[in-house]
Short mmCIF file of C-alpha atoms in Angstrom, two decimals:
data_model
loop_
_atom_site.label_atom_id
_atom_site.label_comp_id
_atom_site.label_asym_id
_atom_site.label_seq_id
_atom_site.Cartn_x
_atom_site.Cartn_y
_atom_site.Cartn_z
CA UNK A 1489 -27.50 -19.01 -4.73
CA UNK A 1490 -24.02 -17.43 -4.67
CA UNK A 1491 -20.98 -19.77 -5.95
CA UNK A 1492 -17.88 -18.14 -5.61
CA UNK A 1493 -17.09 -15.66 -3.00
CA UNK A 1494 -14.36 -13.56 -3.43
CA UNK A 1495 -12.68 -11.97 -0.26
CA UNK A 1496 -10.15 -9.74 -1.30
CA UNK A 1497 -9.13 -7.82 -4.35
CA UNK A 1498 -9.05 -9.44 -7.60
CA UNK A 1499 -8.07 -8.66 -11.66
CA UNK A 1500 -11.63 -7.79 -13.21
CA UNK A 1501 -10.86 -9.51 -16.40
CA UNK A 1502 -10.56 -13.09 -14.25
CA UNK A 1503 -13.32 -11.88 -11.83
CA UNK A 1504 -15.65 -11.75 -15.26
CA UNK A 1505 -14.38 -14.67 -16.14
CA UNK A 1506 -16.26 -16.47 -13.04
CA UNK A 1507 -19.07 -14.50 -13.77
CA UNK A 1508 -19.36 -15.92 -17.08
CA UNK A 1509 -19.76 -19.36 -15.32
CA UNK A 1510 -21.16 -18.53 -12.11
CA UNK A 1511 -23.20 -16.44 -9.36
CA UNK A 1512 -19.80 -14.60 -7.95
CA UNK A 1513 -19.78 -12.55 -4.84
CA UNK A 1514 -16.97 -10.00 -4.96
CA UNK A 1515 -15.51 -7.67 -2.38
CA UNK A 1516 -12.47 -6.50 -1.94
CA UNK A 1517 -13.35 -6.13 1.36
CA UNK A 1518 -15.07 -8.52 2.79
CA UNK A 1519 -12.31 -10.11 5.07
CA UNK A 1520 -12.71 -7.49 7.43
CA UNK A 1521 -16.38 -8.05 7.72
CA UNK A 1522 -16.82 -11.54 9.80
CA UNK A 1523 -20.37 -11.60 10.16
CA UNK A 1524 -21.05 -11.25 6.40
CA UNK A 1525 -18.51 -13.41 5.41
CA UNK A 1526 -19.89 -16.46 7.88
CA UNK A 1527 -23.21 -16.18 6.63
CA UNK A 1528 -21.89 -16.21 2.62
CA UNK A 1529 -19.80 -18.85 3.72
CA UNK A 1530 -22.63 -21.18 4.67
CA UNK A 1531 -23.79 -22.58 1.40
CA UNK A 1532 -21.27 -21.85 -1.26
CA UNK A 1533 -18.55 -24.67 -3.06
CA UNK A 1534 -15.96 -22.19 -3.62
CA UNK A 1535 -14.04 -19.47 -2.46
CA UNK A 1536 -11.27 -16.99 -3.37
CA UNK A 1537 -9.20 -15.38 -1.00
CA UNK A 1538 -5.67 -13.61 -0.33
CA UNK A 1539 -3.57 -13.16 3.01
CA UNK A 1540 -5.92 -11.71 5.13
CA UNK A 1541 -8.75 -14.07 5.22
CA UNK A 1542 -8.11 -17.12 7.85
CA UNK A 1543 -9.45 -20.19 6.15
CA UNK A 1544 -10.05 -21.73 9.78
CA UNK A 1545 -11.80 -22.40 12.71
CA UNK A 1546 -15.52 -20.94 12.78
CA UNK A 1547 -15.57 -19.75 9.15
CA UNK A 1548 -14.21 -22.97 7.96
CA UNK A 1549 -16.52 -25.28 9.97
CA UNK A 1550 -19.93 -23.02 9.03
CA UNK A 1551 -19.03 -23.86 5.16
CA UNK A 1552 -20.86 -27.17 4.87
CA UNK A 1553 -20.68 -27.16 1.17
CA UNK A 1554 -17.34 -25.87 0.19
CA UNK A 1555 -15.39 -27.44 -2.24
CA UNK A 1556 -12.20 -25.27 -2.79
CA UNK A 1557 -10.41 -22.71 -2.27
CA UNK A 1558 -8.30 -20.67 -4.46
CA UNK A 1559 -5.68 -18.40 -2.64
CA UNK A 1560 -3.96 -15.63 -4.58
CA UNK A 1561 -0.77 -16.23 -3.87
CA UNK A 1562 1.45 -18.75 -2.62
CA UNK A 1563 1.52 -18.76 1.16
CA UNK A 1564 -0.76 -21.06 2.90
CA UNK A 1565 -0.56 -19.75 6.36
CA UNK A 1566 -3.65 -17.96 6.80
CA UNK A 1567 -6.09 -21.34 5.76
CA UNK A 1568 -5.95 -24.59 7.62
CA UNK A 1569 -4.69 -27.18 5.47
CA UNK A 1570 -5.09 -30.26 7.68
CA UNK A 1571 -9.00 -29.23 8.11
CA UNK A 1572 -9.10 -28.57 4.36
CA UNK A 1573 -7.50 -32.37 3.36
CA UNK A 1574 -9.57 -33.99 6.11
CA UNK A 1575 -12.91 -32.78 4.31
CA UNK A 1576 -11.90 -32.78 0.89
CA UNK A 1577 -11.35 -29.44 -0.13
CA UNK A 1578 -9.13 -28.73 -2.59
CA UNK A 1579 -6.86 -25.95 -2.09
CA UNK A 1580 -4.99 -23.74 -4.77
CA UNK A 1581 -2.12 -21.27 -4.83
CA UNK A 1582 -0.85 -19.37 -7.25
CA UNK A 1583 2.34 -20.74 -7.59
CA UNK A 1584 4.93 -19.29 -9.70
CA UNK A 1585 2.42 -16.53 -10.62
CA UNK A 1586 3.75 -13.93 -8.56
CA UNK A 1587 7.40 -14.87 -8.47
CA UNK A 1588 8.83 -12.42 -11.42
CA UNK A 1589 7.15 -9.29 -8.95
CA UNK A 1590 8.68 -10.16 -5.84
CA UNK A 1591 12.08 -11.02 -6.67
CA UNK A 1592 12.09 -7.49 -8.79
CA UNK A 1593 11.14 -6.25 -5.26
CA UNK A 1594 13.96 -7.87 -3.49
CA UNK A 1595 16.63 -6.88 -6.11
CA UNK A 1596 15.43 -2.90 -6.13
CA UNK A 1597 15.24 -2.57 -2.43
CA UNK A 1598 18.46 -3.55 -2.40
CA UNK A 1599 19.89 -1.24 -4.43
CA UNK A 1600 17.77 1.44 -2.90
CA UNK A 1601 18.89 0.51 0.96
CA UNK A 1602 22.87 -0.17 -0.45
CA UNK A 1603 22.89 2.94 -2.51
CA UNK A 1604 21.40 5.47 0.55
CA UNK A 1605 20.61 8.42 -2.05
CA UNK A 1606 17.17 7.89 -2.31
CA UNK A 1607 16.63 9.24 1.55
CA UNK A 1608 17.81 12.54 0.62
CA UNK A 1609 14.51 14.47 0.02
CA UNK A 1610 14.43 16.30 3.53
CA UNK A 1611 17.39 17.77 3.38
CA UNK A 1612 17.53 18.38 -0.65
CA UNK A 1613 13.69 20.66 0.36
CA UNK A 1614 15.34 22.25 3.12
CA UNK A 1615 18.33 23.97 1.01
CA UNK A 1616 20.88 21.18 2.04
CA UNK A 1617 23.18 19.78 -0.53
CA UNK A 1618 24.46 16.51 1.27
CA UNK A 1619 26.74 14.88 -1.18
CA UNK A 1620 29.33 13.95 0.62
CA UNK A 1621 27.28 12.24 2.96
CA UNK A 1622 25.52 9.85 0.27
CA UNK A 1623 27.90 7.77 -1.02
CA UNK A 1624 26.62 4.67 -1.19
CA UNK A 1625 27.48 1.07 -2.47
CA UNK A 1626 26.97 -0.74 -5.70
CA UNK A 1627 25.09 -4.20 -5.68
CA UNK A 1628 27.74 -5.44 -8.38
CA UNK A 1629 30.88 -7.53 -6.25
CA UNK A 1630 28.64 -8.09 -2.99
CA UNK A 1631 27.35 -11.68 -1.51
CA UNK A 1632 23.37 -11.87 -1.63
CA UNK A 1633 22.48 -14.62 1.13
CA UNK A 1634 19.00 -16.39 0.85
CA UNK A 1635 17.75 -17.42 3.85
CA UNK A 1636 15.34 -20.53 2.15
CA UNK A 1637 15.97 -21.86 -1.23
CA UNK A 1638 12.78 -22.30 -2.30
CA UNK A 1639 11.51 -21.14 -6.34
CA UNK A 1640 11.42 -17.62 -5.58
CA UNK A 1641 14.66 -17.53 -4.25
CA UNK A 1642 16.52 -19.40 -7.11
CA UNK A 1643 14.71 -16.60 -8.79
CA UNK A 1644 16.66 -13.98 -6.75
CA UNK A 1645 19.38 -16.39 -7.18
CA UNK A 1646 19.74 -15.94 -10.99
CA UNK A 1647 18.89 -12.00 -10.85
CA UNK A 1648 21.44 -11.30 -8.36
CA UNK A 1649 24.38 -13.17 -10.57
CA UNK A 1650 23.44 -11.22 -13.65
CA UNK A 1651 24.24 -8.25 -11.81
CA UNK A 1652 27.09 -9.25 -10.48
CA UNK A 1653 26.89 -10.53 -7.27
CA UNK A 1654 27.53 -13.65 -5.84
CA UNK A 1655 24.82 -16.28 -3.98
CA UNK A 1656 25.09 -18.62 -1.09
CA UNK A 1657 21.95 -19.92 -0.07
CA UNK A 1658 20.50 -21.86 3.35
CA UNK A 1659 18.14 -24.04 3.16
CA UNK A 1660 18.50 -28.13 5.25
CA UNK A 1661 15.07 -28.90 2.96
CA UNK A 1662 16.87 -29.20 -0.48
CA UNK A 1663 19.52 -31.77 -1.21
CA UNK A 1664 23.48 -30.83 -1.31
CA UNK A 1665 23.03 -32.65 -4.48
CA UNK A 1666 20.26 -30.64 -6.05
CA UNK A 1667 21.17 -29.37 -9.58
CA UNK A 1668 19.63 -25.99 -8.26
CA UNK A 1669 23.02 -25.32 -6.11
CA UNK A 1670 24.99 -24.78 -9.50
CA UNK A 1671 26.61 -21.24 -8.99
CA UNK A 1672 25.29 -21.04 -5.40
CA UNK A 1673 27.17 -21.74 -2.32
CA UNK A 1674 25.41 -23.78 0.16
CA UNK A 1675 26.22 -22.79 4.01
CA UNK A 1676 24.68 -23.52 7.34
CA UNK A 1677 22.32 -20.59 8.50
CA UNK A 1678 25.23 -18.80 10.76
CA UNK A 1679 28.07 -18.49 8.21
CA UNK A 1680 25.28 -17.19 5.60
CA UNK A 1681 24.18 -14.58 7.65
CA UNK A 1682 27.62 -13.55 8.56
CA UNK A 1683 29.32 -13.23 5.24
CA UNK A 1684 26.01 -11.89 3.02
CA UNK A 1685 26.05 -8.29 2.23
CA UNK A 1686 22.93 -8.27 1.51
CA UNK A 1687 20.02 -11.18 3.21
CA UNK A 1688 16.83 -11.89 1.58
CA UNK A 1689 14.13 -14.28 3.57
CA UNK A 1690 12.39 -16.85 1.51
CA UNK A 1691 10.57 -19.28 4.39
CA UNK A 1692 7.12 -20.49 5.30
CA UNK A 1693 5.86 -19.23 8.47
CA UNK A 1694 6.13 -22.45 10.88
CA UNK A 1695 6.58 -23.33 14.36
CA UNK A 1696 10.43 -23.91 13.13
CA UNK A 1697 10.53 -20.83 12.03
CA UNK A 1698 8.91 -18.23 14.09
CA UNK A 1699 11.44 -16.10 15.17
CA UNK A 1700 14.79 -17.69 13.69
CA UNK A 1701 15.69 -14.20 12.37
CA UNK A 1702 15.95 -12.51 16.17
CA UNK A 1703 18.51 -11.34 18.61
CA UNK A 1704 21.19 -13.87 17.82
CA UNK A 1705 21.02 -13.93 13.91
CA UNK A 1706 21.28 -10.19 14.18
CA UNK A 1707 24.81 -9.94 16.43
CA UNK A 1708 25.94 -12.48 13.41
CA UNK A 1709 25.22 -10.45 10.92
CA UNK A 1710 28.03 -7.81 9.29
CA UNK A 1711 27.16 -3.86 10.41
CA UNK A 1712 26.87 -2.55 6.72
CA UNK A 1713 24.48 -5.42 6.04
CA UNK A 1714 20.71 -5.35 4.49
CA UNK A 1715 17.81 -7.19 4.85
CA UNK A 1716 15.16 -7.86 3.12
CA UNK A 1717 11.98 -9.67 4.49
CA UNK A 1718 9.01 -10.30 1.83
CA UNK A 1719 8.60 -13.54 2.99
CA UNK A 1720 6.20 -13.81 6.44
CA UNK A 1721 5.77 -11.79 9.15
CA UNK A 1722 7.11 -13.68 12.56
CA UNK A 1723 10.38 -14.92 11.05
CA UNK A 1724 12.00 -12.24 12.17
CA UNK A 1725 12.12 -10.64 16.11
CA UNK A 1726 10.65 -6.77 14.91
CA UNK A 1727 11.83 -5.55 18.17
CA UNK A 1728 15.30 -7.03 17.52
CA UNK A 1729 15.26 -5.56 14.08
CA UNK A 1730 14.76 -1.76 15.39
CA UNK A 1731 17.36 -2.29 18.40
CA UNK A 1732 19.99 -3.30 15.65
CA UNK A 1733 19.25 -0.13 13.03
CA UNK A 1734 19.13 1.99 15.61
CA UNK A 1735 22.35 0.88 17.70
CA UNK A 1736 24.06 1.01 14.03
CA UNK A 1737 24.85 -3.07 14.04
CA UNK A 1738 22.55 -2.91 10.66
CA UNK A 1739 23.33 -1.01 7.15
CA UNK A 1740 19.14 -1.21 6.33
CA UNK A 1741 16.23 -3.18 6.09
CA UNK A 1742 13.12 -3.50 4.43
CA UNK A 1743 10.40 -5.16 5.50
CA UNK A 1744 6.83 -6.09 3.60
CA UNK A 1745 5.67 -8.48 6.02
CA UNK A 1746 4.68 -8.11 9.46
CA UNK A 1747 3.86 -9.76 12.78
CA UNK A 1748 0.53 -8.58 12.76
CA UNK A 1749 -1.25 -7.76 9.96
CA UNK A 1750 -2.31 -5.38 8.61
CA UNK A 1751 0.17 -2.90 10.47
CA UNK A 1752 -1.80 -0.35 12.61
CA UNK A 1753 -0.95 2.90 14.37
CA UNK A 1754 0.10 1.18 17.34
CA UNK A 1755 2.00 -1.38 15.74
CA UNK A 1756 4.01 1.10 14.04
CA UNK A 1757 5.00 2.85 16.71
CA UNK A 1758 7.62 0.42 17.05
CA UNK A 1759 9.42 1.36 13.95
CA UNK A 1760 9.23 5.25 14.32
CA UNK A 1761 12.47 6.78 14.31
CA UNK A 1762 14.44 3.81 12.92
CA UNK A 1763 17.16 4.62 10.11
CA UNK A 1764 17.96 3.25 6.89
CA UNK A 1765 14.16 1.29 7.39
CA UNK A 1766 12.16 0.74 4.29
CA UNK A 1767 8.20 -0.28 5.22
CA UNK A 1768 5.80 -1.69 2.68
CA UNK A 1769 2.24 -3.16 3.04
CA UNK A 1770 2.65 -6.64 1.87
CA UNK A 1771 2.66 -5.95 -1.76
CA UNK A 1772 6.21 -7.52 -2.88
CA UNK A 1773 4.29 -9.93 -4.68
CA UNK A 1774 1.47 -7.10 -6.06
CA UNK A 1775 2.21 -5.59 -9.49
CA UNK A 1776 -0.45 -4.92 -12.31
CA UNK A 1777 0.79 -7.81 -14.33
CA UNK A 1778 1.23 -10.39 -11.53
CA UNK A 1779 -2.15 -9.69 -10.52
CA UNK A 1780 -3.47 -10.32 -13.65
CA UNK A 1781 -1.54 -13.43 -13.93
CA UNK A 1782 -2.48 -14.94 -10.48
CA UNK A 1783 -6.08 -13.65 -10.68
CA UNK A 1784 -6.27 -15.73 -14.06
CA UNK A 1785 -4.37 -18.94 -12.78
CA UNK A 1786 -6.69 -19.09 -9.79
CA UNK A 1787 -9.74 -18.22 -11.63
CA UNK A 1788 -9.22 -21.34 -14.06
CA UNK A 1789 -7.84 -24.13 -11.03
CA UNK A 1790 -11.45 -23.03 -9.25
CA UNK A 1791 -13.54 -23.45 -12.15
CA UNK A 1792 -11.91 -26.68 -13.18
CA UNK A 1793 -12.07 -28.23 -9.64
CA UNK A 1794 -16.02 -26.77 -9.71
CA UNK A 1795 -16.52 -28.71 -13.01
CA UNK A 1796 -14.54 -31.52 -11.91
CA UNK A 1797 -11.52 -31.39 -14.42
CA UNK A 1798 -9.04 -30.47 -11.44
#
């Protein structure tokens, strides 16, 4: 009988790991495969999943024996807590283990969208030489506005000031007292997103949220701005997005998260012909070492909830 099945991809070393302990089921690709997946589901105490398995409805009732669940990663969107706490099922992220690779990715796409030179390859193959044209901006002197003050934020937080910039922060969750507002100015959601330079999202996907970043937010924000979304996909109005890069009311963006994912032909059609627009597949938090480090962290929380130390 199989007691660990893992959904998605997962570091090898941690994958042998459970195998040392246990009958493991891994494939990387095994979210996309519903029929399989409900009838591995049926008997087994554990499983291992990232983004793109929902932990709900169906799949969630048909596992009659399943004790936890270890997500790799932090986000919890895509597995139905209240059905997990009302059986008993323990549930755990990978918190902090990914942290280090997405704030890198928030601090480089910066740079890359403020300084503009890296869009030049077109024109430098076709025998063009524009220099004049590429002058872009240094991070060093500008406002970085976090949009959530959560742990990988304060992350961004302390990244941002060593390179100079300065850091105002929204977030109604965390205390005006909280030590963590040292060196960070804390505003209300509108001023933020009209005096950052550059705006990094750090929220949860909720009913609260879905959609704050839309139409409105983007008429607040400054015309040279960027933004940065690694956070969830639904935050932020897509449409609205496109409609402010393209009317030039938007210096760049970068987005890593999407409404639906993953992003297919005819969801990208949205996005074709939009400037200054960086698109990546929901790997912010994906690097060779913080794989390794929240393969590992998950791998140990599921075998210590499977021999009852959690």
């Amino acid at each position: 009988m199989t007691d660990i099945v893992i959904t998605e991809f997962m570091d090898e070393a941690a994958v042998a790991a459970l195998k040392a302990r246990y009958s493991v089921h891994h494939d990387p690709d095994l979210f996309g495969k519903p029929d399989e997946l409900a009838r591995l589901m049926v008997d087994i105490p554990a499983l291992i999943v990232r983004n793109q398995t929902q932990v709900r409805g169906a799949l969630l009732a048909g596992a009659k024996n399943l004790k936890v669940v270890g997500r790799l990663g932090v986000g919890l969107d895509n597995i139905d807590m209240e059905a997990c706490s009302a059986r008993g099922i323990q549930v755990f992220p990978a918190t902090g283990a990914n942290s280090l690779s997405v704030v890198e990715y928030v601090i480089g796409t910066a740079m890359t969208l403020l300084r503009g030179a890296y869009f030049a390859n077109a024109a430098m193959l076709a025998g063009e030489f524009p220099k004049t044209k590429l002058i872009g901006r240094e991070i060093a002197g500008k406002r970085m506005g976090l949009v959530g003050f959560g742990a990988i934020a304060r992350d961004v937080a302390r990244h941002a000031k060593a390179l100079g910039m300065t850091v105002a922060a929204y977030d109604p969750y965390v205390s005006a007292d909280a030590p963590v507002w040292q060196g960070v100015e804390k505003l209300e959601l509108d001023a933020l997103l009209a005096t950052s330079d550059v705006i990094s999202i750090h929220l949860p996907l909720t009913p609260e949220t879905r959609g704050v970043i839309g139409e409105a937010a983007f008429a607040r924000m400054k015309p040279d701005a960027i933004l940065i979304n690694a956070a969830r996909g639904g935050i932020m109005d897509e449409a609205a997005l496109v409609a402010a890069l393209k009317g030039g009311r938007l210096g760049g963006a970068a987005l890593d998260v999407f409404e639906q994912e993953p992003l297919k032909a005819d969801g990208a059609k949205l996005f074709a012909g939009t400037p200054n627009l960086i698109l990546t597949p929901h790997i912010a938090g994906n690097t060779v070492e913080s794989n390794g480090r929240v393969s590992g962290l998950v791998a140990e929380r599921v075998i210590a909830a499977l021999e009852g130390r959690a």
